[in-house]
Structures are given as C-alpha cells and as structure tokens.
PDB file of C-alpha atoms in Angstrom:
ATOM      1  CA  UNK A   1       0.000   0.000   0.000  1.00  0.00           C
ATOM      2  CA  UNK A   2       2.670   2.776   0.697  1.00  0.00           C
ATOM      3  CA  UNK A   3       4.678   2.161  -2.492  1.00  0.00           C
ATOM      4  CA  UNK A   4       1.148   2.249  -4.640  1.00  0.00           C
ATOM      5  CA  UNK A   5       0.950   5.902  -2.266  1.00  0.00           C
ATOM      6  CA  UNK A   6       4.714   6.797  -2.867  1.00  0.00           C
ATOM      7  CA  UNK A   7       4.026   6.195  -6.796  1.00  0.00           C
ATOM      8  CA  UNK A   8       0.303   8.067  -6.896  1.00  0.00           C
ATOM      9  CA  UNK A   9       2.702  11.113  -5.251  1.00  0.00           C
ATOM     10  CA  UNK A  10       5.082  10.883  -8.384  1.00  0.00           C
ATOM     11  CA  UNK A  11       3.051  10.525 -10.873  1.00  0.00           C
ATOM     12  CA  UNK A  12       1.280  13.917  -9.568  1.00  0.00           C
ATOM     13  CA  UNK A  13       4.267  15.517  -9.094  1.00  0.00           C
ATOM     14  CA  UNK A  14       5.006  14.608 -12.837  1.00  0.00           C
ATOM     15  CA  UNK A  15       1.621  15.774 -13.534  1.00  0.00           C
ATOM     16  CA  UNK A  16       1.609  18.978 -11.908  1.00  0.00           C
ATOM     17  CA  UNK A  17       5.076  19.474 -12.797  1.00  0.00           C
ATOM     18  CA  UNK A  18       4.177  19.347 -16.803  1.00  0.00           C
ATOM     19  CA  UNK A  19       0.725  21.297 -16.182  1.00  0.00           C
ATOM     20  CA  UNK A  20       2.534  24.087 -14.433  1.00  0.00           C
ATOM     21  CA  UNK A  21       5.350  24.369 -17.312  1.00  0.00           C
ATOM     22  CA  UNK A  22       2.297  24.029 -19.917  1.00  0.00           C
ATOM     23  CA  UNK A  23       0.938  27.271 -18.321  1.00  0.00           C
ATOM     24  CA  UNK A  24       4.198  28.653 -18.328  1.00  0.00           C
ATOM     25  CA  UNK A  25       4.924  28.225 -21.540  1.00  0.00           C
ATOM     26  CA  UNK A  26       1.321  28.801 -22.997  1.00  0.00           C
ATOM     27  CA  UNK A  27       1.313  32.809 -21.435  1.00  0.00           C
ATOM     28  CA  UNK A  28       4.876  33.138 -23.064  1.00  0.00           C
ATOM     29  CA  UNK A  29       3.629  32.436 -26.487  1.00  0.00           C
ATOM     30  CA  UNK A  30       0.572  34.961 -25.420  1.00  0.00           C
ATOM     31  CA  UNK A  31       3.172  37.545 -24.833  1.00  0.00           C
ATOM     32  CA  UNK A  32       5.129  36.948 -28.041  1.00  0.00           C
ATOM     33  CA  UNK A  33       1.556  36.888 -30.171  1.00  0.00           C
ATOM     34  CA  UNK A  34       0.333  39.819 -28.382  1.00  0.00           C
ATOM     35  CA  UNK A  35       2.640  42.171 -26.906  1.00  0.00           C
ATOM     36  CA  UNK A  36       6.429  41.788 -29.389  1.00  0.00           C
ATOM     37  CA  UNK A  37       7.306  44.861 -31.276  1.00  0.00           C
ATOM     38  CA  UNK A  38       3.536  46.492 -29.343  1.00  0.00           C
ATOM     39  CA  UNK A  39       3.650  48.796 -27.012  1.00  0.00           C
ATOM     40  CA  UNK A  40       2.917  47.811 -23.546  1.00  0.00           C
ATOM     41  CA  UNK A  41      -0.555  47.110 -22.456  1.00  0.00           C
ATOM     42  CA  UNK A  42      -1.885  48.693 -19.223  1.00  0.00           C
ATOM     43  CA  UNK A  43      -3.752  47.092 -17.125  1.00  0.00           C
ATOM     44  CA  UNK A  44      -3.827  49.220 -14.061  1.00  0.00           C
ATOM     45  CA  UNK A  45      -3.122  52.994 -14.989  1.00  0.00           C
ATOM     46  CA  UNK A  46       0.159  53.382 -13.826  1.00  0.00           C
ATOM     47  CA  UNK A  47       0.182  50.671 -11.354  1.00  0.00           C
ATOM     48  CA  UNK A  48       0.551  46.921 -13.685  1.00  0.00           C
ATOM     49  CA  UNK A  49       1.539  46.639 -17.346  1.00  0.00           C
ATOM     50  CA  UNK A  50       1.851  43.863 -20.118  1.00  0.00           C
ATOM     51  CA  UNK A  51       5.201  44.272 -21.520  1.00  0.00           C
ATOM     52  CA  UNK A  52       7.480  42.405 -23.862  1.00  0.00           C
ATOM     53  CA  UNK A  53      10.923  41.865 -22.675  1.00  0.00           C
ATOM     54  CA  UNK A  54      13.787  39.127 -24.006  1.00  0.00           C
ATOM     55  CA  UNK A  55      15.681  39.194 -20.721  1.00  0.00           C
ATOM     56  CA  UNK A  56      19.172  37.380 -21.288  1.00  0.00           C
ATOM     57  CA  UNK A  57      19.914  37.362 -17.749  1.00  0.00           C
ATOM     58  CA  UNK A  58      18.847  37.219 -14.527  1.00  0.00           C
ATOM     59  CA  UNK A  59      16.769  39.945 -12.252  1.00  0.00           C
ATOM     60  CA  UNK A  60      17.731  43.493 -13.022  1.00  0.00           C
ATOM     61  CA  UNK A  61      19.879  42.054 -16.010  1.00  0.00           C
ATOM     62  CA  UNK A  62      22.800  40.360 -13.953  1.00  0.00           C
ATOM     63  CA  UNK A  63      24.489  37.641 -15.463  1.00  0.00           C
ATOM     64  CA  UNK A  64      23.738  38.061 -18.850  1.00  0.00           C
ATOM     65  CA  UNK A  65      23.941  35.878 -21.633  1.00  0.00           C
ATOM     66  CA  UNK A  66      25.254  32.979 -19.138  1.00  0.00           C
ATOM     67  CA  UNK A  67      23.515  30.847 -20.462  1.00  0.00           C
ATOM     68  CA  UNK A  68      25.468  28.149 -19.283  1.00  0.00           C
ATOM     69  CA  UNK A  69      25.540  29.077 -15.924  1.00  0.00           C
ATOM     70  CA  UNK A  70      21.339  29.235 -15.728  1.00  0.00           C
ATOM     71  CA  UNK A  71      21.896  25.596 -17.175  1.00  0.00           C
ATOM     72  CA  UNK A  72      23.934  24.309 -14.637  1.00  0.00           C
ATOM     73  CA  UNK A  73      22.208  25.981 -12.023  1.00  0.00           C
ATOM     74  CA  UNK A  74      18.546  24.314 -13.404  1.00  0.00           C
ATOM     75  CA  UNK A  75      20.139  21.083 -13.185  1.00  0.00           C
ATOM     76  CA  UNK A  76      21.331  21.529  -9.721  1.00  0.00           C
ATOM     77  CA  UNK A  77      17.618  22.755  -8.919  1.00  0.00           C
ATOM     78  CA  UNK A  78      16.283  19.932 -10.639  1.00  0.00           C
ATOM     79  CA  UNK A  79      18.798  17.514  -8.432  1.00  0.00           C
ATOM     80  CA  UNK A  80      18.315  19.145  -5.249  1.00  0.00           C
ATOM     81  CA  UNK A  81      14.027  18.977  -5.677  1.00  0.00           C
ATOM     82  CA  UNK A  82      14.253  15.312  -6.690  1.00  0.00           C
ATOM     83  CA  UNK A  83      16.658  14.019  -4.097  1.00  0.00           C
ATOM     84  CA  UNK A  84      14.547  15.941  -0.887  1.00  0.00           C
ATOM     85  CA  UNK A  85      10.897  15.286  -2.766  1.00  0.00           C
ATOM     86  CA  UNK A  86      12.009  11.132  -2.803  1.00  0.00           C
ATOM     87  CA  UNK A  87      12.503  12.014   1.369  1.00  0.00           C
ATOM     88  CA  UNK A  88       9.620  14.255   2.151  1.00  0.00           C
ATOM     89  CA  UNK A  89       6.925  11.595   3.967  1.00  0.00           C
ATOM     90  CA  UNK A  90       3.940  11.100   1.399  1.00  0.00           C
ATOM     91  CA  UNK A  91       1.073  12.117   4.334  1.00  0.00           C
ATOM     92  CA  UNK A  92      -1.249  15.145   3.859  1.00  0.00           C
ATOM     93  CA  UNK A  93       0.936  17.190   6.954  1.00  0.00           C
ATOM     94  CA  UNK A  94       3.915  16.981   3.875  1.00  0.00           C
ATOM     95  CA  UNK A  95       1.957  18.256   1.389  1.00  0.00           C
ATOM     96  CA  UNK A  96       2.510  22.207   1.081  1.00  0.00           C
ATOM     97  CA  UNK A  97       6.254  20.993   0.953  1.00  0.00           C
ATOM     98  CA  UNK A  98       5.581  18.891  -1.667  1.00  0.00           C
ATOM     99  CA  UNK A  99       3.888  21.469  -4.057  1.00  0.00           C
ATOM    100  CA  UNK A 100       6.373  23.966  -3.107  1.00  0.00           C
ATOM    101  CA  UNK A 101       8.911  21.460  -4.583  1.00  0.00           C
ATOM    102  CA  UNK A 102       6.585  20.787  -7.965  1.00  0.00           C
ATOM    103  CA  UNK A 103       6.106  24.668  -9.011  1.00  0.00           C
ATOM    104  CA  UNK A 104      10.192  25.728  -7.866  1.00  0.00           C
ATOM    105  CA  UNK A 105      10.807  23.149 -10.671  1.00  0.00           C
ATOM    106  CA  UNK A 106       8.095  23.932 -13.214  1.00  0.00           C
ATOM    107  CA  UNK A 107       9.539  27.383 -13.052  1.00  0.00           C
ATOM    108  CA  UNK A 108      13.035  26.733 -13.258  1.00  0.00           C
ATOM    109  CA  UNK A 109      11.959  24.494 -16.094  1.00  0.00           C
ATOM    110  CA  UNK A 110      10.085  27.079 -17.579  1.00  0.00           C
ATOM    111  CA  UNK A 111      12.365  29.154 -17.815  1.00  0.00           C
ATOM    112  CA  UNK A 112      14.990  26.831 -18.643  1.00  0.00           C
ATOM    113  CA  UNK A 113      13.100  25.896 -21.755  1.00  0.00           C
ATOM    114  CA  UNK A 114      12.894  29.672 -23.002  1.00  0.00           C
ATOM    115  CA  UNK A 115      17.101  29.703 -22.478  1.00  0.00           C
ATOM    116  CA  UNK A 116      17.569  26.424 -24.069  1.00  0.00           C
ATOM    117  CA  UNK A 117      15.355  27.384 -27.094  1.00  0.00           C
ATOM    118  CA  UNK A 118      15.719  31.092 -27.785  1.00  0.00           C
ATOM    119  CA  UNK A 119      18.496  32.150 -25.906  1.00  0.00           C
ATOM    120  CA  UNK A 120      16.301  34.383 -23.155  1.00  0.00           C
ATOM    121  CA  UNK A 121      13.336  34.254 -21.049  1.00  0.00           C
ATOM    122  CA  UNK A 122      10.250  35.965 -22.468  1.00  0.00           C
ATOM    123  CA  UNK A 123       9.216  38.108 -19.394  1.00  0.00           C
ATOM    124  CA  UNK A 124       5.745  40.356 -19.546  1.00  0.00           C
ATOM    125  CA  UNK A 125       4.198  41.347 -16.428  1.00  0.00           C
ATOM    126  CA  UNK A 126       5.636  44.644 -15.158  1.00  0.00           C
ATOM    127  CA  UNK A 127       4.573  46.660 -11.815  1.00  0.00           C
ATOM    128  CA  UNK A 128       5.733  50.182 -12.473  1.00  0.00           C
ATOM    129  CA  UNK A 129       5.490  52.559  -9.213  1.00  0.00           C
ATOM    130  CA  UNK A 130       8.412  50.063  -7.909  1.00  0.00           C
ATOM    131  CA  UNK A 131      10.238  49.841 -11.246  1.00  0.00           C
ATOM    132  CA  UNK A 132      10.083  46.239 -10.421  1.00  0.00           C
ATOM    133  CA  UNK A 133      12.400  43.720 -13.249  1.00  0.00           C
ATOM    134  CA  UNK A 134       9.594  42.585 -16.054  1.00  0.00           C
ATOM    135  CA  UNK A 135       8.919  38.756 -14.844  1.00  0.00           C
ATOM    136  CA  UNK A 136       6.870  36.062 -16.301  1.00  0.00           C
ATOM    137  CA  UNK A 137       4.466  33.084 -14.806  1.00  0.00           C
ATOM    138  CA  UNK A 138       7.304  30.804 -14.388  1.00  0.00           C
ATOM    139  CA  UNK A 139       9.113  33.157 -11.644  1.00  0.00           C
ATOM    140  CA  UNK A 140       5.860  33.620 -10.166  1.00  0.00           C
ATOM    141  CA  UNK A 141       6.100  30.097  -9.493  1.00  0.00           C
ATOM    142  CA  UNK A 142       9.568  30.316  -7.966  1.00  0.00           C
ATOM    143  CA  UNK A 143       9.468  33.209  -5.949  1.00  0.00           C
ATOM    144  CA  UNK A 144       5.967  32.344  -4.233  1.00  0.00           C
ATOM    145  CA  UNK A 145       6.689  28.760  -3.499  1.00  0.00           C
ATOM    146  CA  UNK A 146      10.267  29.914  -2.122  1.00  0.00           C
ATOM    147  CA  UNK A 147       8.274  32.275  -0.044  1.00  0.00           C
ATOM    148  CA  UNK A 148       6.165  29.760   0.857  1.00  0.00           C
ATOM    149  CA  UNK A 149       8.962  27.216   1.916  1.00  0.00           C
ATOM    150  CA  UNK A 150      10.931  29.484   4.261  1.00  0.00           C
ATOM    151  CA  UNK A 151       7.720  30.457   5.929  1.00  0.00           C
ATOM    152  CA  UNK A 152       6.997  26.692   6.346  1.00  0.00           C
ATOM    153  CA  UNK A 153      10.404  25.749   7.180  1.00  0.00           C
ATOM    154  CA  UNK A 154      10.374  28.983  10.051  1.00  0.00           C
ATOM    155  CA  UNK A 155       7.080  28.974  10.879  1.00  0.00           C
ATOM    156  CA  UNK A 156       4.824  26.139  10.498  1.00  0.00           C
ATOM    157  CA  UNK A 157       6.726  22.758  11.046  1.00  0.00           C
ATOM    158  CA  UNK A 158       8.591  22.024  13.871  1.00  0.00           C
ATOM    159  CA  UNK A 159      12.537  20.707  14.074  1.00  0.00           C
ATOM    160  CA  UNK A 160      11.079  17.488  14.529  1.00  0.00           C
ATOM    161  CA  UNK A 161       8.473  17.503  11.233  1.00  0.00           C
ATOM    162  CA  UNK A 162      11.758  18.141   9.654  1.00  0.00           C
ATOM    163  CA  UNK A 163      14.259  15.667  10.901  1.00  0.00           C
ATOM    164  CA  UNK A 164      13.233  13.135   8.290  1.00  0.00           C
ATOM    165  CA  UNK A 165      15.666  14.936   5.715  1.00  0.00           C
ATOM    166  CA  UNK A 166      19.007  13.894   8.039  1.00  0.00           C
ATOM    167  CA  UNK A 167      17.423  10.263   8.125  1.00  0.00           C
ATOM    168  CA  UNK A 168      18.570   7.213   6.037  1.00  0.00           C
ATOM    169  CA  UNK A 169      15.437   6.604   3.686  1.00  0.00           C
ATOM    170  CA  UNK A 170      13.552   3.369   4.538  1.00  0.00           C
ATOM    171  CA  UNK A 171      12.508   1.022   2.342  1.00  0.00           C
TER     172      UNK A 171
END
C-alpha cells in the first residue's frame, strides 16, 4: 500500500510538474503573439503593465547571456528537488512541501526551456510605481513557493516535522 501511495505522489508531481510548465509556456507564447514589437498594455493605470521583454539574464539584467551558468544551475535545482521530494513523507501534513517542490521546478523548467530554445526568457508582467524587473508566470512560481517554503520551514513545522531529511530513507 505505501509504495502504490509513494508512486500516486510521483506521478502527480510529474503531472503537476508538466501542467505548471504548460501554463508557463502557454502565457509566453501569449506575450510573443500579443505584446512583441507592441507597445505595452496597461492594465492598471500606472500601477501593472503587459510588456514584452527578451531578458538574457537574470533579475535586473545580472548575469547576462550565461547561459550556461542558468543551465547548470537548473540542473542543480532539478537535483536538489528530486533528491529531498524522494525524502519528504507522502502524508497530507507533507503536502505544502511537496507542491512547493513541484512549481520551484516547473519554473526553473520554464524558464529553462525559453534559455535552451531562444536564448532568453520571455518576461511580460511589469509593476511600475516600484520599477520592479519585467517577470513572467514561471518566476511567479519560484518566488511564491520559495516564499512559501521558508515560511513553512520557520514557521509552520517544527525541528522534529523536519528531521526526516538527516534520516537514512527506509525502504
């Protein structure tokens, strides 16, 4: 019964994974249909714009054209979410963890995809009182669920809920 459980989890991780990089992907091509070579769209009067922006690096710009780097550095994600999702306990308590670990991959893989394929990331939503960096849904997905885990990590579980990441995996 737990490894049918244990294999239910992965296959909705895989799931969820490929739904969230579908959406990801899907509002990208909206932006380059809709907003490339237009001017931006607002949405709140000078509050929230649609923009298009080929961003070659990282927020505010850094790193760019490192391609290489933002490939190594998606494959160490990629690692890192695999190895701790195999250890996080497949019980409801677990589950915020879980998803955390599903959409921090679906948007390094989103935007991993762009990089791979043209180069940049196609980044669209801009808030403009803060001059904030153009983003897209993909670092939505990042920056919430990383949010999200520190909060539960600080917050909500205790030392304990937590130990089973020092623990030899049983099988």
């Amino acid at each position: 019964m737990i490894q049918k459980k244990q294999g239910r989890s992965y296959i909705m991780a895989v799931l969820g994974i490929l739904l969230a990089i579908a959406a990801d992907q899907y509002t990208k091509y909206l932006a380059v249909i809709y907003l490339k070579d237009q001017p931006s769209i607002s949405v709140w009067k000078d509050v929230f714009e649609l923009t298009y922006v080929e961003n070659r690096g990282a927020a505010f710009g850094i790193l760019e054209d490192q391609t290489w780097f933002f490939v190594l550095t998606g494959i160490i994600i990629f690692a890192l979410i695999i190895f701790l999702y195999t250890w996080i306990p497949k019980t409801r308590k677990y589950l915020p963890l879980r998803i955390c670990g599903i959409f921090i991959f679906a948007g390094a893989a989103g935007n991993l995809i762009d990089r791979s394929r043209l180069g940049y990331v196609v980044d669209f939503f801009y808030f403009k009182p803060i001059d904030f960096p153009v983003f897209n849904v993909a670092d939505i997905y990042i920056t919430v669920s990383f949010a999200a885990l520190i909060i539960l990590i600080f917050f909500v579980y205790k030392e304990e809920d937590l130990a089973f990441v020092g623990r030899k995996k049983e099988q």
